[in-house]
Short mmCIF file of C-alpha atoms and ligand atoms in Angstrom, two decimals:
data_model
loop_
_atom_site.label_atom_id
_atom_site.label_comp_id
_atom_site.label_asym_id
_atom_site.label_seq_id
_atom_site.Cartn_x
_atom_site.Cartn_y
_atom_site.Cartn_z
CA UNK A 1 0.00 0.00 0.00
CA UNK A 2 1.78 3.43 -1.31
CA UNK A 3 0.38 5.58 1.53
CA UNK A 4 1.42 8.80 -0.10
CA UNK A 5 -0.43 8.33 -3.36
CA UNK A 6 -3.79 8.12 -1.17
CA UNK A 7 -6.35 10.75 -1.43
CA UNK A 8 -7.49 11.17 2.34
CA UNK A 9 -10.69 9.91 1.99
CA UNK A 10 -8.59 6.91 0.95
CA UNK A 11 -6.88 7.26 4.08
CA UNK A 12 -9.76 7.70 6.18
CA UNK A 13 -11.06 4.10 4.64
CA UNK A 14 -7.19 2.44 5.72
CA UNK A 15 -7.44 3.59 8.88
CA UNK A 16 -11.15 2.56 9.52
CA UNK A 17 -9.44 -0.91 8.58
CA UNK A 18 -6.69 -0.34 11.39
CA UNK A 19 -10.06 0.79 14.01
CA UNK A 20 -8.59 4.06 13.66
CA UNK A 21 -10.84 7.11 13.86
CA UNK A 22 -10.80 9.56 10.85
CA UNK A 23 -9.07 12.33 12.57
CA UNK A 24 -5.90 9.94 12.66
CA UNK A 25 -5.73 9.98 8.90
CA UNK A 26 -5.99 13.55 8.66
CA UNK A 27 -2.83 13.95 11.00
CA UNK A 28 -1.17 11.43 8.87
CA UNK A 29 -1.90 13.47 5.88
CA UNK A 30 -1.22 16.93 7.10
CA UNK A 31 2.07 15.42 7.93
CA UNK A 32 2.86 13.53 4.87
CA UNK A 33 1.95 16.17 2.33
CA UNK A 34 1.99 19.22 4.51
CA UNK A 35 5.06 19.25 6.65
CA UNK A 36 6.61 16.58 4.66
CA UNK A 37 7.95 14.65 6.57
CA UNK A 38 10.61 11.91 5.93
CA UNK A 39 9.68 9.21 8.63
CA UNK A 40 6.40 7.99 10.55
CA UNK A 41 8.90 8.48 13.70
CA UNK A 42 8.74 12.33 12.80
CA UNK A 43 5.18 11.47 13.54
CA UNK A 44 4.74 12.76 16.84
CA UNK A 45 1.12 13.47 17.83
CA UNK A 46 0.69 9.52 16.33
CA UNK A 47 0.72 6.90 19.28
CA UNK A 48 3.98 4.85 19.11
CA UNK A 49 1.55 1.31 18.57
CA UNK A 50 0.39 3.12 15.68
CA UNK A 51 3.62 4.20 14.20
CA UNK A 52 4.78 0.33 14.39
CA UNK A 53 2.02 -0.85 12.27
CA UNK A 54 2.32 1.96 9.40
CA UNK A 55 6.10 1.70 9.56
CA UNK A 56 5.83 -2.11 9.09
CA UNK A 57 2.58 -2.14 6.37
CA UNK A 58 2.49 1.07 5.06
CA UNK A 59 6.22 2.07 3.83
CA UNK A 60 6.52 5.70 3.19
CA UNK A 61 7.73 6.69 -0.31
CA UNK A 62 10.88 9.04 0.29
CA UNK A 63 13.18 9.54 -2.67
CA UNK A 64 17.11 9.78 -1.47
CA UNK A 65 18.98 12.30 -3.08
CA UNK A 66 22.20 10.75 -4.56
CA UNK A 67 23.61 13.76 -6.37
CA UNK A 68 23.19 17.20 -7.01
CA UNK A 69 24.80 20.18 -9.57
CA UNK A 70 24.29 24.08 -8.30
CA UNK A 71 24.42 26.14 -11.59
CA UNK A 72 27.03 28.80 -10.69
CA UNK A 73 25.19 31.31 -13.61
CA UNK A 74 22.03 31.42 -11.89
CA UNK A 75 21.20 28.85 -9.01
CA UNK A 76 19.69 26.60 -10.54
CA UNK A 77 19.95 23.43 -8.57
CA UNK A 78 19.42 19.98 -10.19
CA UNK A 79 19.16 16.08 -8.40
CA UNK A 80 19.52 12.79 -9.07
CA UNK A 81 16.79 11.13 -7.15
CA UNK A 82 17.17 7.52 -6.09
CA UNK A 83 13.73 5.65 -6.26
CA UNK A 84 13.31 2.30 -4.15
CA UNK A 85 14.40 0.15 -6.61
CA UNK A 86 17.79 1.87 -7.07
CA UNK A 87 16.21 3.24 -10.22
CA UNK A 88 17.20 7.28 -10.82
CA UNK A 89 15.69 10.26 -11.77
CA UNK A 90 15.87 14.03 -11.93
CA UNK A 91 14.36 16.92 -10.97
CA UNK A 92 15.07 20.72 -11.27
CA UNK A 93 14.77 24.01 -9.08
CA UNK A 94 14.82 27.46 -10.69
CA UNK A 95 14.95 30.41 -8.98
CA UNK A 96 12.54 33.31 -10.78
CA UNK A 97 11.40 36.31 -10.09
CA UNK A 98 8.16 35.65 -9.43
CA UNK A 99 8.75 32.61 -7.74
CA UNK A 100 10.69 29.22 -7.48
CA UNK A 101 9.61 26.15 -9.87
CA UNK A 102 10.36 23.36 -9.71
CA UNK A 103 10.54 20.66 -13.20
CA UNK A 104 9.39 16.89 -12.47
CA UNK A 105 9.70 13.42 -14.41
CA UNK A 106 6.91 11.68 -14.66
CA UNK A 107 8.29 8.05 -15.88
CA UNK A 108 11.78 6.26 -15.48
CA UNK A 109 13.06 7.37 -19.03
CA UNK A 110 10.72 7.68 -21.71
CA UNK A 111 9.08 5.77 -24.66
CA UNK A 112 8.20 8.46 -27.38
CA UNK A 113 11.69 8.73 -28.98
CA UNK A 114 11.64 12.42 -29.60
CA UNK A 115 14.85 12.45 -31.72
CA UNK A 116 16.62 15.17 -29.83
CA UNK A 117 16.00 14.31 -26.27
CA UNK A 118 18.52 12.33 -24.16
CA UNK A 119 15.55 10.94 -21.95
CA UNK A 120 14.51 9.14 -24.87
CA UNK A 121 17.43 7.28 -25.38
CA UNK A 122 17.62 4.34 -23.10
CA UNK A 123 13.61 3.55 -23.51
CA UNK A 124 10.81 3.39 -20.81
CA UNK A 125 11.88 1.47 -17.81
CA UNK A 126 8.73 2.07 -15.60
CA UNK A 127 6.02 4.69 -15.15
CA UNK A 128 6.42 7.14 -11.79
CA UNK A 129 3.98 6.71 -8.66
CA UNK A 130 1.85 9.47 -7.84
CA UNK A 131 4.30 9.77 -4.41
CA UNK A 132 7.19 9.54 -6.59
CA UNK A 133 6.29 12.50 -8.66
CA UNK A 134 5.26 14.17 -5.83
CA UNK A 135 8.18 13.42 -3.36
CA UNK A 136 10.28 15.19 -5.83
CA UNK A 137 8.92 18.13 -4.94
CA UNK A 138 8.50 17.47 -1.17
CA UNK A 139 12.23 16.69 -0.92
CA UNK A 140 13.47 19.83 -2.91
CA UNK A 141 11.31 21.96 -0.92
CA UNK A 142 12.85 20.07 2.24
CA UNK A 143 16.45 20.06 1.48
CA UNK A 144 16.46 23.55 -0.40
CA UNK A 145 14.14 25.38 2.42
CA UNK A 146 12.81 27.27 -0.72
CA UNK A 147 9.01 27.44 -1.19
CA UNK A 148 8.37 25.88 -4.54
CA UNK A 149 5.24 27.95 -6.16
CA UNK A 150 5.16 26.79 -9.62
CA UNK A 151 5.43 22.70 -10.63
CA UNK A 152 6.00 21.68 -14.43
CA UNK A 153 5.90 18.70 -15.68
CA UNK A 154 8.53 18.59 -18.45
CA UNK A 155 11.46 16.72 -16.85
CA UNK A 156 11.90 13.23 -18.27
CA UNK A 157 8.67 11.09 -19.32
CA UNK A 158 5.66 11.75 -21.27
CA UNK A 159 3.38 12.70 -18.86
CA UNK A 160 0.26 11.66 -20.51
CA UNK A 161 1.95 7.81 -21.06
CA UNK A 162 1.23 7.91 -17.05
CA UNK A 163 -2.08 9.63 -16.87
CA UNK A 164 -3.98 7.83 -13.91
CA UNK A 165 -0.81 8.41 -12.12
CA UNK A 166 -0.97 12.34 -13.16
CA UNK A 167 -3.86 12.80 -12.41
CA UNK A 168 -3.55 11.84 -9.00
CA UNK A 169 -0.35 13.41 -8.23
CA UNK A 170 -2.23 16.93 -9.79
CA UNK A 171 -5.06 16.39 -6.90
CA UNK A 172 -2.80 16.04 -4.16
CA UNK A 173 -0.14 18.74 -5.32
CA UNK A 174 -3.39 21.05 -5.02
CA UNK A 175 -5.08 19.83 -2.51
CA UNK A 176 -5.70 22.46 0.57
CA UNK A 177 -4.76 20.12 3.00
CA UNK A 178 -1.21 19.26 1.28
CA UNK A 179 1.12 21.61 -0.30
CA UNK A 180 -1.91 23.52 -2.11
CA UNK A 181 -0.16 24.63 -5.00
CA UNK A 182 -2.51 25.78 -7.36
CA UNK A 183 -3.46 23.93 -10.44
CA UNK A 184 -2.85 27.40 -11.73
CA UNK A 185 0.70 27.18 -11.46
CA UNK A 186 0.89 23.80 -12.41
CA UNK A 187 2.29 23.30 -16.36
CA UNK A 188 1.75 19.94 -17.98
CA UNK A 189 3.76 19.13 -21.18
CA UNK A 190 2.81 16.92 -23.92
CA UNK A 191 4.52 15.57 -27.01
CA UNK A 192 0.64 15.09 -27.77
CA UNK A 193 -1.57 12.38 -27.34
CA UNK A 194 -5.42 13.52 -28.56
CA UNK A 195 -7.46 11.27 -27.07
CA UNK A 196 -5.72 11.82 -23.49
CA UNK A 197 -5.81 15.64 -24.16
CA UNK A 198 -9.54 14.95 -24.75
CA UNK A 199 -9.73 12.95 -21.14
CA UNK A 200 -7.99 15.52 -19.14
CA UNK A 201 -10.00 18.85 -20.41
CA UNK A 202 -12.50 16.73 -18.87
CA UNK A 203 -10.77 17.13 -15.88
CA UNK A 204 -11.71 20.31 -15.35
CA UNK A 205 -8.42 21.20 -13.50
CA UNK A 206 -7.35 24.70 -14.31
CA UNK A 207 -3.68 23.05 -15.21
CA UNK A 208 -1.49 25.08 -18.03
CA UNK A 209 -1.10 22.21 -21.14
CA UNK A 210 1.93 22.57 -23.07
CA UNK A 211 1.90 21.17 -26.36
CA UNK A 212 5.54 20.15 -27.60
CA UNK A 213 4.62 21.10 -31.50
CA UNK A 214 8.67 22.10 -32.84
CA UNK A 215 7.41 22.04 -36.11
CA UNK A 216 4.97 23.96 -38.22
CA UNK A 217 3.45 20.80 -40.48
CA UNK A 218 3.66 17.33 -40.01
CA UNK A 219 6.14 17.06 -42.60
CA UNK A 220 9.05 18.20 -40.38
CA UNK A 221 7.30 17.05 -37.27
CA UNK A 222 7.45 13.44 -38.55
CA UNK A 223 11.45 13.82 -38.67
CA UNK A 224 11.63 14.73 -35.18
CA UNK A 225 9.09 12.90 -33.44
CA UNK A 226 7.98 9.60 -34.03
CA UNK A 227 4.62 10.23 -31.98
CA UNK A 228 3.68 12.23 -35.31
CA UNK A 229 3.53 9.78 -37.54
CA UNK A 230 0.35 7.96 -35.03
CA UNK A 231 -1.17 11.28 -35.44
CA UNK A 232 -1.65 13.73 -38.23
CA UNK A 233 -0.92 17.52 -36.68
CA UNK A 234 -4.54 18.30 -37.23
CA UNK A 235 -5.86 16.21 -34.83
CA UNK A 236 -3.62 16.99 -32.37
CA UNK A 237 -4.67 20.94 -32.61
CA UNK A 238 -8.30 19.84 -32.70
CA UNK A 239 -7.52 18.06 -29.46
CA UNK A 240 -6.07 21.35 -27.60
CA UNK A 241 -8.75 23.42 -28.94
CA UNK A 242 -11.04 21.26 -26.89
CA UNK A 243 -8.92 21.62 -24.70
CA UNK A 244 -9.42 25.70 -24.33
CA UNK A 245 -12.90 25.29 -24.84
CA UNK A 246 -13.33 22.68 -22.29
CA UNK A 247 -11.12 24.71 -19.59
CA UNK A 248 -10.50 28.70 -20.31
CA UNK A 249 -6.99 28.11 -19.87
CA UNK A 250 -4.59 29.65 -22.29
CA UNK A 251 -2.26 27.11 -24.36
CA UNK A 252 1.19 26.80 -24.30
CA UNK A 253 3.04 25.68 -27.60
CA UNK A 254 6.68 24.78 -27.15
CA UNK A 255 8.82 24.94 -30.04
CA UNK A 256 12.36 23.64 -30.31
CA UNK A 257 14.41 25.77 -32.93
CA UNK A 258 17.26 23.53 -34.38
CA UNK A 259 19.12 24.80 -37.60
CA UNK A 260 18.32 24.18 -40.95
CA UNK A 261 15.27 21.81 -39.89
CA UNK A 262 12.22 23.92 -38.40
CA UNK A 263 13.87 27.67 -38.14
CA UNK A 264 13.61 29.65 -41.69
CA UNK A 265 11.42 32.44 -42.19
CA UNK A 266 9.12 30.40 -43.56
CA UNK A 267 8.34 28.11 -40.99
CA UNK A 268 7.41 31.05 -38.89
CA UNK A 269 5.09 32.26 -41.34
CA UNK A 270 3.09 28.45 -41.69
CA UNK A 271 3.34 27.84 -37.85
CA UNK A 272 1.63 32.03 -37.36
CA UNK A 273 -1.12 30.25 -39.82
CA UNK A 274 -1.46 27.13 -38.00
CA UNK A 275 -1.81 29.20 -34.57
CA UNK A 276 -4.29 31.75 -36.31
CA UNK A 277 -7.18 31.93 -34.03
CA UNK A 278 -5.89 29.81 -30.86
CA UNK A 279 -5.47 31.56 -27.87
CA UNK A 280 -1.93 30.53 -26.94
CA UNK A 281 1.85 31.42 -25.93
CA UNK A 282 4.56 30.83 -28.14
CA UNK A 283 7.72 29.38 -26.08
CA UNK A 284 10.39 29.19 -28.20
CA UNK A 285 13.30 27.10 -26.99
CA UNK A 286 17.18 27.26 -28.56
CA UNK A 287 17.40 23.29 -29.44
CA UNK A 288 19.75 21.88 -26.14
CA UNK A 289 22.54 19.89 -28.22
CA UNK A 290 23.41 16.54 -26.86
CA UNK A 291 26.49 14.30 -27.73
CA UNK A 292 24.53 11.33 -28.64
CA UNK A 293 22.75 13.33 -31.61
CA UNK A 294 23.72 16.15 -34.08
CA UNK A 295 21.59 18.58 -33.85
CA UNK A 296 23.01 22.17 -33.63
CA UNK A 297 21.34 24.93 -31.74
CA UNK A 298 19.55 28.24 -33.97
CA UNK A 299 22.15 31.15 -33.27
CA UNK A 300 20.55 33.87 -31.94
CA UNK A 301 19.61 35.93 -34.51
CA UNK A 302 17.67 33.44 -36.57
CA UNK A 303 15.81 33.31 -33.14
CA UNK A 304 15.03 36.41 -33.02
CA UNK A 305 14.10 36.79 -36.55
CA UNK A 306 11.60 33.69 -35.73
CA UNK A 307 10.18 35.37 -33.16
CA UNK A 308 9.93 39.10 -34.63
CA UNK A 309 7.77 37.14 -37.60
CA UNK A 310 5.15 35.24 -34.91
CA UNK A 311 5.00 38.90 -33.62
CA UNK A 312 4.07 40.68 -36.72
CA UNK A 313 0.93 38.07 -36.95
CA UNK A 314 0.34 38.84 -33.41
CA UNK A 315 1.24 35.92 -31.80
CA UNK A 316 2.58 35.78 -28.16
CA UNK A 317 6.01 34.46 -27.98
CA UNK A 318 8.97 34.51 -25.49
CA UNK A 319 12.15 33.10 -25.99
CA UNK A 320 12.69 30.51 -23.15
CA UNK A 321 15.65 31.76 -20.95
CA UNK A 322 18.37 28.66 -20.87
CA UNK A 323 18.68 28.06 -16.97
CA UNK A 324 21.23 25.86 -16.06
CA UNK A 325 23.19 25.80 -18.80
CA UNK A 326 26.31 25.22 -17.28
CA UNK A 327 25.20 22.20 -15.50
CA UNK A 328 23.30 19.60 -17.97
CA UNK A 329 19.80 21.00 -17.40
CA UNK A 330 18.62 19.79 -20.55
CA UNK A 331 15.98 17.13 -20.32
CA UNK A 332 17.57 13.64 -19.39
CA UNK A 333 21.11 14.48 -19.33
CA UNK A 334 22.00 14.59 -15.48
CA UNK A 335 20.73 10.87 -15.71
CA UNK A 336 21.84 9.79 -18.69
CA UNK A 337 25.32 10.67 -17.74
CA UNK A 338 25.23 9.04 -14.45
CA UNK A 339 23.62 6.00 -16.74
CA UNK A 340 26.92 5.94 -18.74
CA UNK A 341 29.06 6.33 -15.48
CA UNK A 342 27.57 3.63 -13.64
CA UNK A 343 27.93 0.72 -16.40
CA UNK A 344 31.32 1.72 -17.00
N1 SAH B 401 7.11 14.31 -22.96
C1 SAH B 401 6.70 15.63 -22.67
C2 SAH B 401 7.41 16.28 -21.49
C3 SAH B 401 8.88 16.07 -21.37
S1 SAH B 401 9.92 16.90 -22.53
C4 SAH B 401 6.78 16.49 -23.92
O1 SAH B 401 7.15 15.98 -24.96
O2 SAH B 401 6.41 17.66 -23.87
C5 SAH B 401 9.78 18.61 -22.11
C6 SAH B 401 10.14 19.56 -23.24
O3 SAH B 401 11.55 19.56 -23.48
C7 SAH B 401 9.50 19.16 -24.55
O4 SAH B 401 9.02 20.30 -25.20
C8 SAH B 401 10.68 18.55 -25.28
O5 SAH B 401 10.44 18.50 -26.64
C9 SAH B 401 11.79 19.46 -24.85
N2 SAH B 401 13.15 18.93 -25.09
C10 SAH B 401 13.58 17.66 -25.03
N3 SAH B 401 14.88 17.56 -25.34
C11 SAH B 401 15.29 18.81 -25.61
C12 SAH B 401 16.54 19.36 -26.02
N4 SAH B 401 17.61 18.60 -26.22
N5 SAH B 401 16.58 20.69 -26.22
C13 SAH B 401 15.51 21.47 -26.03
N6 SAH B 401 14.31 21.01 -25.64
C14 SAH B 401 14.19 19.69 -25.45
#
């Protein structure tokens, strides 16, 4: 039983089991996901008879840090999570302005082969708990002391490849009686899966989606992600129109600019026509080279070319700020390395 993937009425029905009154679960909740604790010892208002049983039939989820990198450019601070099964993962803090956020995985590597993302490379080992994707967080918040305002869901993993699991882990994150961080401020990224795009406007959780489009027609999105060829771009963008309609909430399209394959002029002319009426954000990202592939990253004033066309069509668009460059930020490569040390 994975206590810390409960809802608390869950709870409340586990400790009815154990002849436990309701209140008791609501202790052990506000401690789990509210003071986030490590250990049922750290339990203290629980009696000791109590603790026993949990400690021996309900084993608390609690990821163990086994490395971390502090960006000297601008603080960004990324781990290496180790999971119970010795498997690894990584998460990442950045410091803003406005507030700390904090980037999650949602699966042990990933299955959608995206061909320039080092998460990709090694497969899907296993999809991520609902306490695993949350622990993340409850352990940086922990061992940082930083409040953590803002959650995406972009590390490695394709979140919607893991939705019962998301979906979960969204309703506790936001619960009032956890960490309460509001779906607001919560970011989910896709590489784009209709039908489950369909499933969680249905939802009705005020979550930001990101869409992961890097390419303008389904041409060029075919030769970077294999997910395109199961679906034709048009269906995807029906899917995340519903997805407005269904929820209010403005949509997110991040787009990966890699030379010569989806940055001339006029790819930013057919992707302002494909965005044409959508109410969305334009995130434009600087393609993160990594040594297993040969992509090379836009220089900077074919960026900003790009982005001064999506402009004149009206189109919101920021060029995503590289955090962390110094220190392997880029999705999958903290791991990936410590993949390559460890089977040396
Ligand atoms: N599977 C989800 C979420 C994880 S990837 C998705 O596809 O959206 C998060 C974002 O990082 C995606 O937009 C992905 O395309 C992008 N990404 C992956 N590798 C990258 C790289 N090397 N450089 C820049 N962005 C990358």
């Amino acid at each position: 039983m994975d206590i810390k993937s409960l809802y608390l009425d869950e709870l409340v029905i586990e400790m009815n089991k154990l002849d436990q009154p309701a209140f008791r679960a609501k202790q052990i909740y506000k401690w789990i996901h509210k003071k986030l604790v490590g250990s049922y010892d750290d339990m203290t208002n629980l009696p000791k008879q109590l603790r026993n049983i949990l400690n021996e039939h309900y084993p608390l989820t609690v990821l163990k840090a086994a490395d971390s990198l502090v960006s000297e450019k601008d603080g960004t601070v990324k781990y290496l999570f180790r999971l119970n099964d010795d498997r690894v993962i990584e998460s990442v803090l950045m410091k803003y302005h406005h507030g700390n956020s904090v980037c999650i995985s949602s699966q042990v590597g990933c299955r959608m082969g995206c061909t320039f993302c080092a998460s990709t490379i090694g497969g899907k080992e296993r999809d991520l708990t609902a306490s695993e994707m949350l622990d993340q967080i409850y352990r940086i918040q922990t061992i940082s002391g930083e409040r953590v305002s803002n959650v995406v869901v972009m590390g490695t993993g394709e979140p919607l490849d893991n939705y019962n699991n998301l979906v979960r882990f969204i309703r506790i994150l936001s619960d009032s009686g956890g960490l309460n961080i509001s779906a607001r401020n919560i970011t989910v990224s896709t590489c784009g899966i209709p039908d489950k795009i369909r499933v969680l406007a249905d939802e009705e959780l005020p979550i930001t989606l990101a869409l992961s489009l890097h390419a303008p027609n389904n041409e060029i999105r075919k030769k970077l992600m294999p997910i395109a060829r199961q679906y034709e771009l048009s269906v995807v963008m029906e899917a995340v129109k519903y997805y407005y309609e269904r929820t209010g909430r403005r949509l997110t399209f991040e787009y990966c600019l890699t030379e010569g394959i989806n940055d001339e002029e006029e790819h930013a002319k057919e992707l302002s026509q494909l965005l044409k009426g959508y109410n969305c954000h334009v995130n434009l990202i600087p393609v993160n080279p990594i040594k297993e592939r040969t992509f090379i990253k836009s220089n900077s004033n074919k960026i900003q070319k790009f982005k001064n066309i999506l402009e004149k069509y009206r189109i919101n668009v920021t060029i995503r700020r590289e955090m962390g460059s110094d220190i392997n930020a880029a999705c999958g490569q903290l791991r990936k390395s410590h993949l390559d040390q460890s089977s040396k």
